[in-house]
């Protein structure tokens, strides 16, 4: 058995230990359930927990001993996805007790890879504006962000090593930043949305949260049903475009300070940091977000953004104005997220500092559309230079 409790280990470590027979899937699930039992009354990350069913699947996995990509590692699923064996409420009282006939792809793909679904995590109603009961694991008086509130909180509080969310504006990146975990919103369409309740079809993107870039890469392989290879550490330091963006005046002091400090730290580690501005074609993103029907203008902006982002290994920017809001009635502002979602570009947020109350403050890396693999490689380099990475 490892020294740390299994629920605190990276998913890549859990997979290895289970494969080597040093840990059982049942013990991993039991550890997660014990953590949930201790912390759920405060964090309130789950809309439905299927503990006994998860333990039964873990015992079956241990009995068969079949090697799989996820090897019995637990995960959470935002309650905006259909599940045939669990209730799906979409965060709304209208659908309490609803039982869909089929699993969404976001449930079936990780399960097919050997992951064990512990339950459904809290979402704002219909992944929109009305928050659920989830609190920020670092301080229950603060918001966890949204709409993927429960997924971010469950990962941050060591209930599960990874969880699935969705993003229409900033609903993966922002809660991940507020809760201090790694959030990944891939290029639009990379993960299949089948079985997800649609919010905005032209923008909705399935994303994932974990506590390290390595775990994101592992779960990404499961979500794409492809072989997994750990992302290689880049041999040379990346070129990063520092984009403060049109909403810099809305950033909180801690957000500005953490971004600038991260840029300085990465430059000291060898990264080439260049100030850059958004292309002119991307300047009207706020208006397009509310009038997404102007499809031709959005297509021109996506082409310009792809060419602009191609000049760098990644764009360095903010994932949120600063630390989480001091209230549960608001999930925070999406002004630092919506444009990248609109442009269908992959985004990765990493914890990088703290706000005045000690809550996490993150940075965001944005990659060229369809260059998700490169973004994860750059993210691994940045994560290590910021002193983060795989750790108990």
Short mmCIF file of C-alpha atoms in Angstrom, two decimals, residues 40-47 78-80 89-93 120-136 140-151 153 171 174-175 327-332:
data_model
loop_
_atom_site.label_atom_id
_atom_site.label_comp_id
_atom_site.label_asym_id
_atom_site.label_seq_id
_atom_site.Cartn_x
_atom_site.Cartn_y
_atom_site.Cartn_z
CA UNK A 40 -19.79 15.95 1.51
CA UNK A 41 -21.88 17.61 4.26
CA UNK A 42 -19.73 20.73 3.73
CA UNK A 43 -18.73 20.57 0.06
CA UNK A 44 -22.00 19.17 -1.33
CA UNK A 45 -20.45 18.19 -4.66
CA UNK A 46 -22.74 15.26 -5.51
CA UNK A 47 -26.31 15.14 -6.74
CA UNK A 78 -21.58 16.29 -14.25
CA UNK A 79 -25.30 15.76 -13.87
CA UNK A 80 -25.96 17.22 -17.31
CA UNK A 89 -31.71 15.73 -13.06
CA UNK A 90 -29.79 18.32 -15.14
CA UNK A 91 -29.64 20.37 -11.94
CA UNK A 92 -33.36 21.08 -12.10
CA UNK A 93 -36.25 20.16 -9.79
CA UNK A 120 -23.28 12.49 -10.63
CA UNK A 121 -21.79 15.83 -9.65
CA UNK A 122 -23.78 19.00 -9.07
CA UNK A 123 -24.41 21.33 -12.01
CA UNK A 124 -26.12 24.69 -12.12
CA UNK A 125 -29.67 24.28 -13.45
CA UNK A 126 -29.41 23.11 -17.08
CA UNK A 127 -25.72 24.14 -16.96
CA UNK A 128 -26.89 27.73 -16.97
CA UNK A 129 -27.34 30.47 -14.40
CA UNK A 130 -28.90 29.09 -11.19
CA UNK A 131 -26.23 27.64 -8.84
CA UNK A 132 -26.61 24.40 -6.93
CA UNK A 133 -25.58 23.85 -3.29
CA UNK A 134 -21.86 23.13 -3.88
CA UNK A 135 -19.32 25.16 -1.90
CA UNK A 136 -15.66 25.91 -2.53
CA UNK A 140 -17.38 27.02 2.22
CA UNK A 141 -18.32 30.69 2.15
CA UNK A 142 -16.97 31.08 -1.37
CA UNK A 143 -18.32 29.93 -4.72
CA UNK A 144 -16.80 26.90 -6.47
CA UNK A 145 -17.64 28.48 -9.82
CA UNK A 146 -19.96 26.95 -12.36
CA UNK A 147 -21.65 25.50 -14.12
CA UNK A 148 -19.45 22.42 -13.48
CA UNK A 149 -19.47 23.18 -9.75
CA UNK A 150 -19.53 19.69 -8.32
CA UNK A 151 -16.92 18.29 -10.70
CA UNK A 153 -15.08 20.71 -6.06
CA UNK A 171 -17.92 26.37 -17.09
CA UNK A 174 -13.43 29.00 -14.32
CA UNK A 175 -14.52 26.49 -11.61
CA UNK A 327 -20.99 34.13 -2.14
CA UNK A 328 -22.73 31.03 -3.42
CA UNK A 329 -25.36 32.93 -5.41
CA UNK A 330 -22.85 33.74 -8.17
CA UNK A 331 -20.53 31.41 -10.07
CA UNK A 332 -18.33 34.30 -11.22
#
